[in-house]
Short mmCIF file of C-alpha atoms and ligand atoms in Angstrom, two decimals:
data_model
loop_
_atom_site.label_atom_id
_atom_site.label_comp_id
_atom_site.label_asym_id
_atom_site.label_seq_id
_atom_site.Cartn_x
_atom_site.Cartn_y
_atom_site.Cartn_z
CA UNK A 18 20.04 -19.12 -10.35
CA UNK A 19 18.05 -22.09 -9.75
CA UNK A 20 14.52 -22.10 -11.20
CA UNK A 21 11.81 -23.33 -9.03
CA UNK A 22 8.31 -24.55 -10.12
CA UNK A 23 6.65 -25.52 -6.89
CA UNK A 24 3.42 -27.15 -6.16
CA UNK A 25 0.79 -25.31 -4.11
CA UNK A 26 1.55 -27.03 -0.91
CA UNK A 27 2.86 -23.90 0.62
CA UNK A 28 4.13 -24.19 4.12
CA UNK A 29 6.37 -27.26 4.02
CA UNK A 30 8.19 -25.82 1.03
CA UNK A 31 9.27 -22.70 2.90
CA UNK A 32 12.25 -24.57 4.25
CA UNK A 33 13.31 -25.75 0.83
CA UNK A 34 13.13 -22.30 -0.50
CA UNK A 35 15.71 -21.07 1.88
CA UNK A 36 18.42 -22.91 -0.13
CA UNK A 37 17.96 -20.87 -3.25
CA UNK A 38 18.96 -17.38 -3.58
CA UNK A 39 16.22 -15.86 -5.73
CA UNK A 40 12.57 -15.92 -6.09
CA UNK A 41 11.34 -16.81 -9.47
CA UNK A 42 8.06 -15.20 -10.38
CA UNK A 43 6.01 -15.60 -13.40
CA UNK A 44 2.76 -13.82 -12.78
CA UNK A 45 0.83 -15.95 -15.27
CA UNK A 46 1.81 -19.11 -13.34
CA UNK A 47 -0.35 -19.46 -10.23
CA UNK A 48 2.04 -21.82 -8.55
CA UNK A 49 4.86 -19.63 -9.04
CA UNK A 50 2.96 -16.67 -7.54
CA UNK A 51 1.85 -18.70 -4.61
CA UNK A 52 5.32 -20.03 -3.71
CA UNK A 53 6.90 -16.64 -4.03
CA UNK A 54 4.25 -15.14 -1.85
CA UNK A 55 4.49 -17.82 0.64
CA UNK A 56 8.29 -17.26 1.00
CA UNK A 57 7.93 -13.52 1.39
CA UNK A 58 5.06 -13.83 3.93
CA UNK A 59 7.17 -16.32 5.94
CA UNK A 60 10.12 -13.88 6.02
CA UNK A 61 7.88 -11.01 6.86
CA UNK A 62 6.53 -12.91 9.91
CA UNK A 63 10.02 -13.69 11.18
CA UNK A 64 9.84 -10.06 12.45
CA UNK A 65 6.72 -10.76 14.53
CA UNK A 66 7.07 -12.08 17.98
CA UNK A 67 3.68 -11.00 19.39
CA UNK A 68 2.51 -14.66 19.61
CA UNK A 69 5.51 -15.84 21.53
CA UNK A 70 5.86 -16.04 25.31
CA UNK A 71 6.20 -12.57 26.74
CA UNK A 72 5.15 -10.97 23.42
CA UNK A 73 2.11 -8.71 23.02
CA UNK A 74 -0.28 -9.95 20.31
CA UNK A 75 -0.40 -7.41 17.50
CA UNK A 76 2.75 -5.63 18.08
CA UNK A 77 5.97 -5.56 15.98
CA UNK A 78 9.28 -4.80 17.58
CA UNK A 79 9.42 -1.41 19.17
CA UNK A 80 9.41 1.15 20.72
CA UNK A 81 11.57 2.93 18.30
CA UNK A 82 14.97 3.49 19.97
CA UNK A 83 16.68 2.21 16.85
CA UNK A 84 15.74 1.62 13.20
CA UNK A 85 14.65 -2.00 13.73
CA UNK A 86 11.32 -0.89 15.18
CA UNK A 87 7.79 -0.42 13.85
CA UNK A 88 4.95 1.88 14.84
CA UNK A 89 1.67 0.46 15.98
CA UNK A 90 0.00 1.26 12.70
CA UNK A 91 2.24 -0.74 10.51
CA UNK A 92 1.40 -3.86 12.34
CA UNK A 93 -2.27 -3.23 11.67
CA UNK A 94 -1.39 -2.82 8.08
CA UNK A 95 0.59 -6.02 8.06
CA UNK A 96 -2.21 -8.13 9.54
CA UNK A 97 -4.49 -6.60 6.83
CA UNK A 98 -1.96 -7.79 4.11
CA UNK A 99 -2.10 -11.25 5.54
CA UNK A 100 -5.83 -11.32 5.12
CA UNK A 101 -5.42 -10.27 1.48
CA UNK A 102 -2.63 -12.99 1.15
CA UNK A 103 -5.06 -15.66 2.41
CA UNK A 104 -7.57 -14.54 -0.23
CA UNK A 105 -5.08 -14.42 -3.04
CA UNK A 106 -3.46 -17.74 -2.31
CA UNK A 107 -5.77 -19.84 -0.09
CA UNK A 108 -2.97 -20.34 2.31
CA UNK A 109 -4.54 -19.93 5.79
CA UNK A 110 -1.38 -20.54 7.82
CA UNK A 111 -1.39 -17.11 9.35
CA UNK A 112 -5.09 -16.76 9.94
CA UNK A 113 -4.84 -17.69 13.74
CA UNK A 114 -2.15 -15.10 14.42
CA UNK A 115 -4.04 -12.42 12.44
CA UNK A 116 -7.23 -13.12 14.30
CA UNK A 117 -5.53 -12.92 17.71
CA UNK A 118 -3.82 -9.63 16.78
CA UNK A 119 -6.89 -7.97 15.34
CA UNK A 120 -8.82 -8.92 18.45
CA UNK A 121 -6.14 -8.09 21.02
CA UNK A 122 -5.47 -4.67 19.74
CA UNK A 123 -9.05 -3.53 19.64
CA UNK A 124 -8.39 -1.77 22.91
CA UNK A 125 -10.44 -1.12 26.01
CA UNK A 126 -13.03 0.81 24.02
CA UNK A 127 -13.25 -1.75 21.22
CA UNK A 128 -12.38 0.78 18.60
CA UNK A 129 -8.65 0.43 17.89
CA UNK A 130 -7.64 3.16 20.26
CA UNK A 131 -5.83 1.16 22.97
CA UNK A 132 -4.76 3.44 25.81
CA UNK A 133 -1.12 2.43 25.84
CA UNK A 134 -0.79 3.57 22.25
CA UNK A 135 -2.15 7.01 22.96
CA UNK A 136 1.22 8.67 22.28
CA UNK A 137 1.12 7.24 18.88
CA UNK A 138 -2.49 7.73 18.09
CA UNK A 139 -3.22 9.47 14.87
CA UNK A 140 -6.42 9.27 12.92
CA UNK A 141 -4.32 7.41 10.25
CA UNK A 142 -2.87 4.96 12.83
CA UNK A 143 -6.48 3.97 13.88
CA UNK A 144 -7.44 3.79 10.27
CA UNK A 145 -4.90 1.17 9.25
CA UNK A 146 -6.31 -1.08 11.92
CA UNK A 147 -9.87 -0.24 10.86
CA UNK A 148 -8.76 -1.18 7.22
CA UNK A 149 -7.57 -4.58 8.40
CA UNK A 150 -10.98 -5.09 10.20
CA UNK A 151 -12.78 -4.07 6.83
CA UNK A 152 -10.44 -6.44 4.97
CA UNK A 153 -11.66 -9.15 7.29
CA UNK A 154 -15.37 -8.22 6.97
CA UNK A 155 -15.08 -7.93 3.10
CA UNK A 156 -13.37 -11.37 2.89
CA UNK A 157 -15.61 -13.11 5.38
CA UNK A 158 -12.44 -13.77 7.37
CA UNK A 159 -13.48 -15.89 10.41
CA UNK A 160 -14.78 -13.75 13.19
CA UNK A 161 -12.86 -13.77 16.55
CA UNK A 162 -16.03 -14.89 18.38
CA UNK A 163 -16.89 -14.87 22.00
CA UNK A 164 -17.62 -11.37 23.30
CA UNK A 165 -15.40 -9.83 20.73
CA UNK A 166 -17.37 -7.54 18.31
CA UNK A 167 -17.61 -8.55 14.62
CA UNK A 168 -14.96 -7.08 12.24
CA UNK A 169 -17.55 -4.76 10.78
CA UNK A 170 -18.69 -3.52 14.16
CA UNK A 171 -14.95 -2.79 15.04
CA UNK A 172 -14.59 -0.64 11.95
CA UNK A 173 -17.85 1.06 12.66
CA UNK A 174 -16.68 1.96 16.03
CA UNK A 175 -13.55 3.54 14.67
CA UNK A 176 -15.70 5.58 12.30
CA UNK A 177 -18.09 6.69 15.11
CA UNK A 178 -15.12 7.72 17.23
CA UNK A 179 -13.61 9.72 14.39
CA UNK A 180 -16.73 11.60 13.58
CA UNK A 181 -16.17 13.46 16.76
CA UNK A 182 -12.83 14.54 15.52
CA UNK A 183 -14.24 16.69 12.70
CA UNK A 184 -12.72 20.07 13.36
CA UNK A 185 -14.82 22.94 12.14
CA UNK A 186 -12.87 25.32 14.26
CA UNK A 187 -9.87 25.62 11.83
CA UNK A 188 -9.52 25.42 8.14
CA UNK A 189 -13.37 25.02 7.62
CA UNK A 190 -13.32 21.33 8.75
CA UNK A 191 -11.35 18.16 8.22
CA UNK A 192 -9.51 16.39 10.97
CA UNK A 193 -6.31 16.86 12.73
CA UNK A 194 -3.56 14.23 12.27
CA UNK A 195 -3.34 13.42 15.98
CA UNK A 196 -6.22 12.34 18.06
CA UNK A 197 -4.71 13.91 21.19
CA UNK A 198 -3.54 17.47 21.62
CA UNK A 199 -0.51 16.39 23.69
CA UNK A 200 1.02 14.70 20.63
CA UNK A 201 3.33 16.53 18.31
CA UNK A 202 1.73 17.03 14.98
CA UNK A 203 -1.67 17.89 16.39
CA UNK A 204 -1.46 21.15 14.47
CA UNK A 205 -1.33 19.35 11.10
CA UNK A 206 -4.26 18.22 8.88
CA UNK A 207 -2.82 15.57 6.74
CA UNK A 208 -3.91 13.53 3.81
CA UNK A 209 -3.49 10.01 5.11
CA UNK A 210 -5.70 10.91 8.19
CA UNK A 211 -8.42 12.60 6.32
CA UNK A 212 -8.02 10.39 3.22
CA UNK A 213 -8.09 7.47 5.49
CA UNK A 214 -11.33 8.46 7.13
CA UNK A 215 -12.79 9.10 3.71
CA UNK A 216 -11.75 5.60 2.62
CA UNK A 217 -13.20 4.08 5.76
CA UNK A 218 -16.57 5.91 5.31
CA UNK A 219 -16.74 4.82 1.65
CA UNK A 220 -16.03 1.20 2.49
CA UNK A 221 -18.70 1.22 5.22
CA UNK A 222 -21.16 2.84 2.80
CA UNK A 223 -20.53 0.03 0.22
CA UNK A 224 -20.53 -2.77 2.76
CA UNK A 225 -23.65 -1.79 4.74
CA UNK A 226 -25.51 0.13 2.02
CA UNK A 227 -26.08 2.91 4.58
CA UNK A 228 -26.24 6.34 2.87
CA UNK A 229 -25.04 8.16 6.09
CA UNK A 230 -21.55 6.80 5.55
CA UNK A 231 -21.64 7.95 1.98
CA UNK A 232 -22.81 11.46 2.98
CA UNK A 233 -19.77 11.55 5.33
CA UNK A 234 -17.37 10.40 2.57
CA UNK A 235 -18.77 13.13 0.38
CA UNK A 236 -18.34 15.82 3.04
CA UNK A 237 -14.64 14.68 3.73
CA UNK A 238 -13.88 14.59 -0.09
CA UNK A 239 -15.32 18.10 -0.44
CA UNK A 240 -13.28 19.45 2.36
CA UNK A 241 -10.06 17.93 1.02
CA UNK A 242 -10.80 19.06 -2.51
CA UNK A 243 -11.08 22.75 -1.42
CA UNK A 244 -8.07 22.49 0.93
CA UNK A 245 -4.51 22.83 -0.43
CA UNK A 246 -4.05 19.09 0.03
CA UNK A 247 -5.40 18.44 -3.50
CA UNK A 248 -4.18 20.57 -6.45
CA UNK A 249 -4.45 20.11 -10.11
CA UNK A 250 -1.52 21.51 -12.18
CA UNK A 251 -1.01 20.82 -15.87
CA UNK A 252 -3.82 18.33 -15.75
CA UNK A 253 -2.12 16.27 -13.06
CA UNK A 254 -3.73 15.81 -9.66
CA UNK A 255 -1.27 16.39 -6.89
CA UNK A 256 -2.14 14.93 -3.50
CA UNK A 257 0.15 16.60 -1.01
CA UNK A 258 0.95 15.32 2.44
CA UNK A 259 -0.21 18.01 5.08
CA UNK A 260 -1.31 21.44 5.89
CA UNK A 261 -1.02 23.42 9.15
CA UNK A 262 -4.11 24.45 11.03
CA UNK A 263 -2.01 26.80 13.13
CA UNK A 264 -1.80 29.06 10.02
CA UNK A 265 -5.21 28.41 8.77
CA UNK A 266 -4.11 25.76 6.17
CA UNK A 267 -3.00 28.46 3.75
CA UNK A 268 -0.02 26.41 2.50
CA UNK A 269 0.91 22.74 2.05
CA UNK A 270 3.80 20.38 2.57
CA UNK A 271 4.86 19.38 -1.06
CA UNK A 272 5.38 15.77 -0.56
CA UNK A 273 3.64 13.17 -2.77
CA UNK A 274 3.43 9.62 -1.25
CA UNK A 275 1.98 6.62 -2.97
CA UNK A 276 -0.27 5.70 -0.04
CA UNK A 277 -2.05 9.13 -0.15
CA UNK A 278 -3.00 8.52 -3.80
CA UNK A 279 -3.94 5.06 -2.78
CA UNK A 280 -6.35 5.90 0.01
CA UNK A 281 -8.19 8.41 -2.15
CA UNK A 282 -8.35 5.90 -4.93
CA UNK A 283 -9.80 3.21 -2.70
CA UNK A 284 -12.39 5.64 -1.28
CA UNK A 285 -13.41 6.91 -4.66
CA UNK A 286 -13.57 3.32 -6.09
CA UNK A 287 -15.87 2.31 -3.26
CA UNK A 288 -18.03 5.42 -3.81
CA UNK A 289 -18.18 4.75 -7.58
CA UNK A 290 -19.31 1.14 -6.82
CA UNK A 291 -21.63 2.20 -4.02
CA UNK A 292 -23.37 4.71 -6.33
CA UNK A 293 -23.57 2.12 -9.09
CA UNK A 294 -21.15 4.05 -11.25
CA UNK A 295 -22.44 7.56 -10.66
CA UNK A 296 -20.39 10.54 -11.58
CA UNK A 297 -18.34 12.44 -10.37
CA UNK A 298 -16.87 9.35 -8.76
CA UNK A 299 -15.78 7.69 -12.02
CA UNK A 300 -13.95 10.89 -13.13
CA UNK A 301 -12.31 11.17 -9.77
CA UNK A 302 -11.13 7.60 -9.80
CA UNK A 303 -9.60 8.32 -13.19
CA UNK A 304 -8.01 11.51 -12.09
CA UNK A 305 -6.42 10.00 -9.14
CA UNK A 306 -5.13 7.11 -11.26
CA UNK A 307 -3.59 9.36 -13.87
CA UNK A 308 -1.79 11.25 -11.15
CA UNK A 309 -0.52 8.07 -9.53
CA UNK A 310 0.59 6.62 -12.84
CA UNK A 311 2.46 9.87 -13.68
CA UNK A 312 4.24 10.04 -10.37
CA UNK A 313 4.74 6.52 -9.12
CA UNK A 314 5.46 4.60 -12.38
CA UNK A 315 8.06 6.88 -13.93
CA UNK A 316 8.83 6.48 -17.57
CA UNK A 317 12.51 6.44 -16.47
CA UNK A 318 11.98 2.89 -15.30
CA UNK A 319 9.71 1.86 -18.25
CA UNK A 320 6.44 3.34 -16.91
CA UNK A 321 5.05 0.12 -15.27
CA UNK A 322 7.26 -0.31 -12.17
CA UNK A 323 6.01 1.29 -8.96
CA UNK A 324 8.48 3.55 -7.26
CA UNK A 325 8.27 5.65 -4.04
CA UNK A 326 10.23 8.26 -5.96
CA UNK A 327 10.84 10.61 -3.01
CA UNK A 328 12.88 8.18 -1.00
CA UNK A 329 13.93 5.18 -3.01
CA UNK A 330 16.18 6.33 -5.82
CA UNK A 331 19.87 7.06 -5.17
CA UNK A 332 20.04 10.76 -5.01
CA UNK A 333 16.46 11.16 -3.57
CA UNK A 334 16.31 12.96 -0.20
CA UNK A 335 17.67 10.26 1.95
CA UNK A 336 16.26 6.84 2.61
CA UNK A 337 12.81 5.72 3.01
CA UNK A 338 12.05 5.08 6.82
CA UNK A 339 10.25 2.03 8.03
CA UNK A 340 6.80 3.61 7.43
CA UNK A 341 7.64 4.77 3.93
CA UNK A 342 9.10 1.37 3.07
CA UNK A 343 5.68 -0.12 3.30
CA UNK A 344 3.63 2.45 1.33
CA UNK A 345 3.71 0.65 -1.98
CA UNK A 346 1.94 -2.25 -0.27
CA UNK A 347 -1.20 -0.06 0.16
CA UNK A 348 -1.21 1.42 -3.33
CA UNK A 349 -0.75 -2.10 -4.79
CA UNK A 350 -3.68 -3.52 -2.83
CA UNK A 351 -5.97 -0.53 -3.50
CA UNK A 352 -5.14 -0.55 -7.21
CA UNK A 353 -6.15 -4.21 -7.39
CA UNK A 354 -9.44 -3.48 -5.64
CA UNK A 355 -10.09 -0.56 -7.87
CA UNK A 356 -9.59 -2.84 -10.91
CA UNK A 357 -12.62 -4.91 -9.77
CA UNK A 358 -14.84 -2.22 -8.27
CA UNK A 359 -14.34 0.02 -11.30
CA UNK A 360 -14.03 -2.63 -14.05
CA UNK A 361 -13.19 -0.01 -16.80
CA UNK A 362 -9.85 0.59 -14.99
CA UNK A 363 -8.64 -3.06 -15.03
CA UNK A 364 -6.86 -2.76 -18.38
CA UNK A 365 -4.85 0.18 -17.16
CA UNK A 366 -4.00 -1.26 -13.86
CA UNK A 367 -3.22 -4.88 -14.47
CA UNK A 368 -0.10 -4.48 -16.59
CA UNK A 369 1.32 -2.10 -13.99
CA UNK A 370 0.77 -4.63 -11.17
CA UNK A 371 2.16 -7.45 -13.19
CA UNK A 372 5.42 -5.58 -14.18
CA UNK A 373 5.78 -4.27 -10.63
CA UNK A 374 5.29 -7.75 -9.11
CA UNK A 375 7.93 -9.26 -11.32
CA UNK A 376 10.34 -6.39 -10.65
CA UNK A 377 9.60 -6.66 -6.86
CA UNK A 378 10.35 -10.42 -6.85
CA UNK A 379 13.75 -9.65 -8.39
CA UNK A 380 14.50 -7.34 -5.30
CA UNK A 381 14.05 -10.35 -2.92
CA UNK A 382 17.68 -11.49 -3.22
CA UNK A 383 19.21 -9.89 -0.11
CA UNK A 384 20.13 -10.41 3.48
CA UNK A 385 21.56 -13.53 5.14
CA UNK A 386 19.20 -15.94 3.55
CA UNK A 387 19.55 -14.45 0.05
CA UNK A 388 15.77 -13.72 -0.22
CA UNK A 389 15.10 -10.70 1.84
CA UNK A 390 13.34 -8.04 -0.25
CA UNK A 391 14.65 -4.46 -0.82
CA UNK A 392 12.50 -1.73 -1.95
CA UNK A 393 14.02 -0.53 -5.16
CA UNK A 394 11.95 -2.60 -7.54
CA UNK A 395 13.28 -0.85 -10.56
CA UNK A 396 16.84 -1.96 -9.88
CA UNK A 397 16.51 -4.99 -12.07
CA UNK A 398 17.58 -7.60 -9.57
CA UNK A 399 20.27 -5.67 -7.72
CA UNK A 400 19.34 -5.74 -4.09
CA UNK A 401 19.40 -2.26 -2.61
CA UNK A 402 20.78 -3.38 0.70
CA UNK A 403 17.62 -2.72 2.74
CA UNK A 404 15.18 -5.17 4.37
CA UNK A 405 12.35 -5.12 6.86
CA UNK A 406 8.70 -5.61 7.41
CA UNK A 407 7.78 -2.88 4.95
CA UNK A 408 9.81 -4.29 2.21
CA UNK A 409 8.42 -7.74 2.68
CA UNK A 410 4.89 -6.41 2.87
CA UNK A 411 5.19 -4.35 -0.29
CA UNK A 412 6.51 -7.21 -2.25
CA UNK A 413 3.85 -9.58 -0.92
CA UNK A 414 1.13 -7.16 -1.64
CA UNK A 415 2.13 -6.41 -5.25
CA UNK A 416 2.70 -10.11 -6.01
CA UNK A 417 -0.60 -11.00 -4.40
CA UNK A 418 -2.42 -8.23 -6.22
CA UNK A 419 -1.76 -9.95 -9.61
CA UNK A 420 -4.19 -12.66 -8.42
CA UNK A 421 -7.08 -10.36 -7.96
CA UNK A 422 -10.29 -11.48 -9.71
CA UNK A 423 -13.99 -10.46 -9.50
CA UNK A 424 -14.48 -13.67 -7.44
CA UNK A 425 -12.51 -12.26 -4.56
CA UNK A 426 -13.68 -8.63 -4.89
CA UNK A 427 -14.53 -7.21 -1.51
CA UNK A 428 -17.86 -8.58 -0.41
CA UNK A 429 -20.63 -6.35 0.99
CA UNK A 430 -23.83 -7.22 2.93
CA UNK A 431 -25.61 -7.71 -0.42
CA UNK A 432 -23.03 -9.79 -1.97
CA UNK A 433 -22.35 -12.47 0.66
CA UNK A 434 -20.53 -10.44 3.42
CA UNK A 435 -21.76 -11.84 6.81
CA UNK A 436 -19.95 -9.58 9.31
CA UNK A 437 -22.64 -8.24 11.70
CA UNK A 438 -23.37 -4.48 11.64
CA UNK A 439 -23.77 -2.27 14.61
CA UNK A 440 -24.10 1.29 13.45
CA UNK A 441 -24.09 2.57 17.03
CA UNK A 442 -20.80 0.83 17.96
CA UNK A 443 -18.64 3.03 20.19
CA UNK A 444 -21.13 5.92 20.14
CA UNK A 445 -20.86 6.08 23.83
CA UNK A 446 -17.15 6.69 23.82
CA UNK A 447 -16.04 10.28 23.85
CA UNK A 448 -12.73 11.63 22.66
CA UNK A 449 -11.85 13.73 25.67
CA UNK A 450 -8.63 11.97 26.39
CA UNK A 451 -6.74 14.42 28.61
CA UNK A 452 -9.43 14.08 31.13
CA UNK A 453 -9.64 10.33 31.04
CA UNK A 454 -5.84 9.64 30.96
CA UNK A 455 -2.52 11.21 30.80
CA UNK A 456 -0.05 10.62 27.92
CA UNK A 457 2.30 7.72 28.56
CA UNK A 458 5.94 8.71 28.73
CA UNK A 459 7.54 5.35 28.02
CA UNK A 460 8.56 4.43 24.49
CA UNK A 461 8.89 6.62 21.50
CA UNK A 462 7.29 9.59 19.88
CA UNK A 463 5.76 8.18 16.87
CA UNK A 464 4.09 11.28 15.58
CA UNK A 465 7.12 13.30 16.31
CA UNK A 466 9.48 11.19 14.41
CA UNK A 467 7.47 11.22 11.17
CA UNK A 468 7.10 14.88 11.46
CA UNK A 469 10.73 15.37 12.19
CA UNK A 470 11.59 13.39 9.03
CA UNK A 471 9.24 15.48 7.02
CA UNK A 472 10.83 18.68 8.30
CA UNK A 473 14.28 17.41 7.87
CA UNK A 474 13.50 16.28 4.32
CA UNK A 475 11.78 19.45 3.62
CA UNK A 476 14.82 21.51 4.79
CA UNK A 477 17.42 19.41 3.23
CA UNK A 478 15.52 18.85 -0.02
CA UNK A 479 13.28 21.78 -0.49
CA UNK A 480 13.77 21.35 -4.19
CA UNK A 481 11.96 18.11 -4.61
CA UNK A 482 8.91 19.85 -6.05
CA UNK A 483 11.05 21.26 -8.86
CA UNK A 484 12.01 17.79 -10.27
CA UNK A 485 8.26 16.93 -10.78
C1 NAG B 515 3.67 -17.73 15.95
O1 NAG B 515 3.18 -17.51 14.60
C2 NAG B 515 4.00 -18.18 13.64
C3 NAG B 515 3.41 -17.73 12.31
O2 NAG B 515 3.79 -16.39 12.06
C4 NAG B 515 4.03 -19.66 13.90
O3 NAG B 515 4.85 -20.26 12.89
C5 NAG B 515 4.59 -19.88 15.19
O4 NAG B 515 4.51 -21.32 15.50
C6 NAG B 515 3.74 -19.16 16.27
N1 NAG B 515 4.39 -19.35 17.59
C7 NAG B 515 3.75 -19.62 18.63
C8 NAG B 515 4.54 -19.75 19.88
O5 NAG B 515 2.56 -19.93 18.66
C1 NAG B 516 -0.98 -2.51 26.49
O1 NAG B 516 -2.10 -2.98 27.16
C2 NAG B 516 -2.46 -4.31 27.06
C3 NAG B 516 -3.75 -4.48 27.69
O2 NAG B 516 -3.89 -3.90 28.86
C4 NAG B 516 -1.32 -5.20 27.63
O3 NAG B 516 -1.70 -6.48 27.50
C5 NAG B 516 -0.11 -4.86 26.87
O4 NAG B 516 0.95 -5.59 27.41
C6 NAG B 516 0.26 -3.40 27.00
N1 NAG B 516 1.58 -3.04 26.51
C7 NAG B 516 1.79 -2.95 25.31
C8 NAG B 516 3.15 -2.62 24.86
O5 NAG B 516 0.93 -3.17 24.35
C1 NAG B 517 -19.20 23.80 10.24
O1 NAG B 517 -19.42 25.20 10.08
C2 NAG B 517 -20.18 25.52 9.04
C3 NAG B 517 -20.24 27.09 8.88
O2 NAG B 517 -19.86 27.69 10.06
C4 NAG B 517 -21.67 25.04 9.28
O3 NAG B 517 -22.49 25.34 8.28
C5 NAG B 517 -21.55 23.47 9.40
O4 NAG B 517 -22.83 22.91 9.87
C6 NAG B 517 -20.49 23.09 10.55
N1 NAG B 517 -20.34 21.68 10.43
C7 NAG B 517 -20.20 20.88 11.57
C8 NAG B 517 -20.03 19.45 11.28
O5 NAG B 517 -20.36 21.27 12.60
C1 NAG B 518 -19.05 -3.06 -8.40
O1 NAG B 518 -18.20 -4.04 -8.09
C2 NAG B 518 -18.54 -5.44 -8.61
C3 NAG B 518 -17.49 -6.38 -8.11
O2 NAG B 518 -17.78 -6.57 -6.71
C4 NAG B 518 -18.54 -5.31 -10.15
O3 NAG B 518 -19.03 -6.57 -10.61
C5 NAG B 518 -19.61 -4.29 -10.55
O4 NAG B 518 -19.58 -4.24 -12.01
C6 NAG B 518 -19.17 -2.96 -9.95
N1 NAG B 518 -20.19 -1.94 -10.29
C7 NAG B 518 -20.04 -1.03 -11.26
C8 NAG B 518 -21.15 0.01 -11.37
O5 NAG B 518 -19.04 -0.95 -11.90
C1 NAG B 519 -26.82 4.30 9.22
O1 NAG B 519 -25.72 4.95 9.81
C2 NAG B 519 -25.94 5.96 10.71
C3 NAG B 519 -24.79 6.65 11.09
O2 NAG B 519 -23.74 5.69 11.62
C4 NAG B 519 -26.79 5.30 11.85
O3 NAG B 519 -27.10 6.36 12.84
C5 NAG B 519 -28.09 4.67 11.41
O4 NAG B 519 -28.71 4.01 12.45
C6 NAG B 519 -27.74 3.66 10.30
N1 NAG B 519 -29.01 3.12 9.73
C7 NAG B 519 -29.16 1.84 9.51
C8 NAG B 519 -30.49 1.41 8.96
O5 NAG B 519 -28.42 0.95 9.95
#
């Protein structure tokens, strides 16, 4: 295996890197981190054709007739990861495509709810685009300009839209997964949607300093905490996937995914920082961290390598799908942010990010070019035979996360953030979709497929809970 120590002139070296068949990563060496990240980002973007003739800015290949497709939300997440990449490395090569995508997909109502994605539109889907807009605001990413609302305003518009989705009629509150009742999964109240809205509210509170967002975040946390989505057993916090409003949310789907822990962690860390370190937010941050460390950094693999344990290992219930293959990206990023917003957590988090980053780089040895990333980071350099946008994004996110410093902590309006605030953005948009437009029939059924996978996994592998 050839060892590379590259300079920081990133883009021109990408071609050179294609002749080697491994990424060499030493997290303590900034140049090594930058060149590994550049290579992985480049390969991730080979999946993106939205900026080519005939492409739609912001979309990854789809709709999902086969496995080589990606739902709308994952593209939003990918553009967010590229904003983080720019901050971690200083490489701005992708900024123009990111800006174009985030602007284009804002939709007719300028709240990341484009009409031709209505069949996919979950609260969580909207949230991942809102997170990318928040990433942009918190990084002072160049605004799109013209008549396009600021990044912060776009995120505020998502928040204002979602406020109307609070559903007091069932389960004492919370939000349903799907925005529209015509979508499969409308009956579910799931963690990534409610926890996503919680995170968005908490980040808006911290960025703007406006207490109304914090009150909302508190209300959402309180609802989730009393729902079966959050359960403490033997001192471990379990964050489960979803509960069903059709039966009054009396039970819960026993799946634990890294991004569900991540979104609660990020929200709680922002609330901790917004409240200047007030309890109970510090305790909540620690409790979420402890649960995440226990489940997603198994002792079996040394205790520091992040693992999506429900779908990665041989013998787990099948394979991670394209959504699940990206989940570790979000936990990686949100752990890194937590380490700066809640400084007392840094000593616990940093060794785990570093070990995971080095392990992830060793997974990037596959495919035709010998550097496609798999997802089984614990496999000690043996490629697991999988590749895709999610695998690239996860490796990129965890490698970048090792470069987090207080200097690039998310900005707020009081610490240099300049994105313009419009707390009323989108307040005139109502959520009555069936009246406004009918569901589209082309393309795939995003919601349905995730749901189907959950159900299939739950039928096939009902015993997963037992192994915990
Ligand atoms: C599309 O974006 C990529 C970066 O991901 C860039 O290399 C490429 O030149 C762009 N293509 C067009 C047609 O602008
Ligand atoms: C969705 O709508 C936008 C704006 O009307 C359009 O440009 C785009 O091609 C449509 N289709 C897809 C798949 O995004
Ligand atoms: C939800 O219902 C409870 C009790 O019925 C009520 O106190 C609360 O104000 C309602 N919340 C909203 C947002 O409507
Ligand atoms: C809030 O975050 C900043 C980093 O942006 C950090 O310097 C500060 O110590 C944090 N506040 C508290 C109370 O930990
Ligand atoms: C704070 O946020 C609320 C809710 O979005 C909004 O109504 C209010 O105008 C905001 N206040 C300020 C000072 O921006």
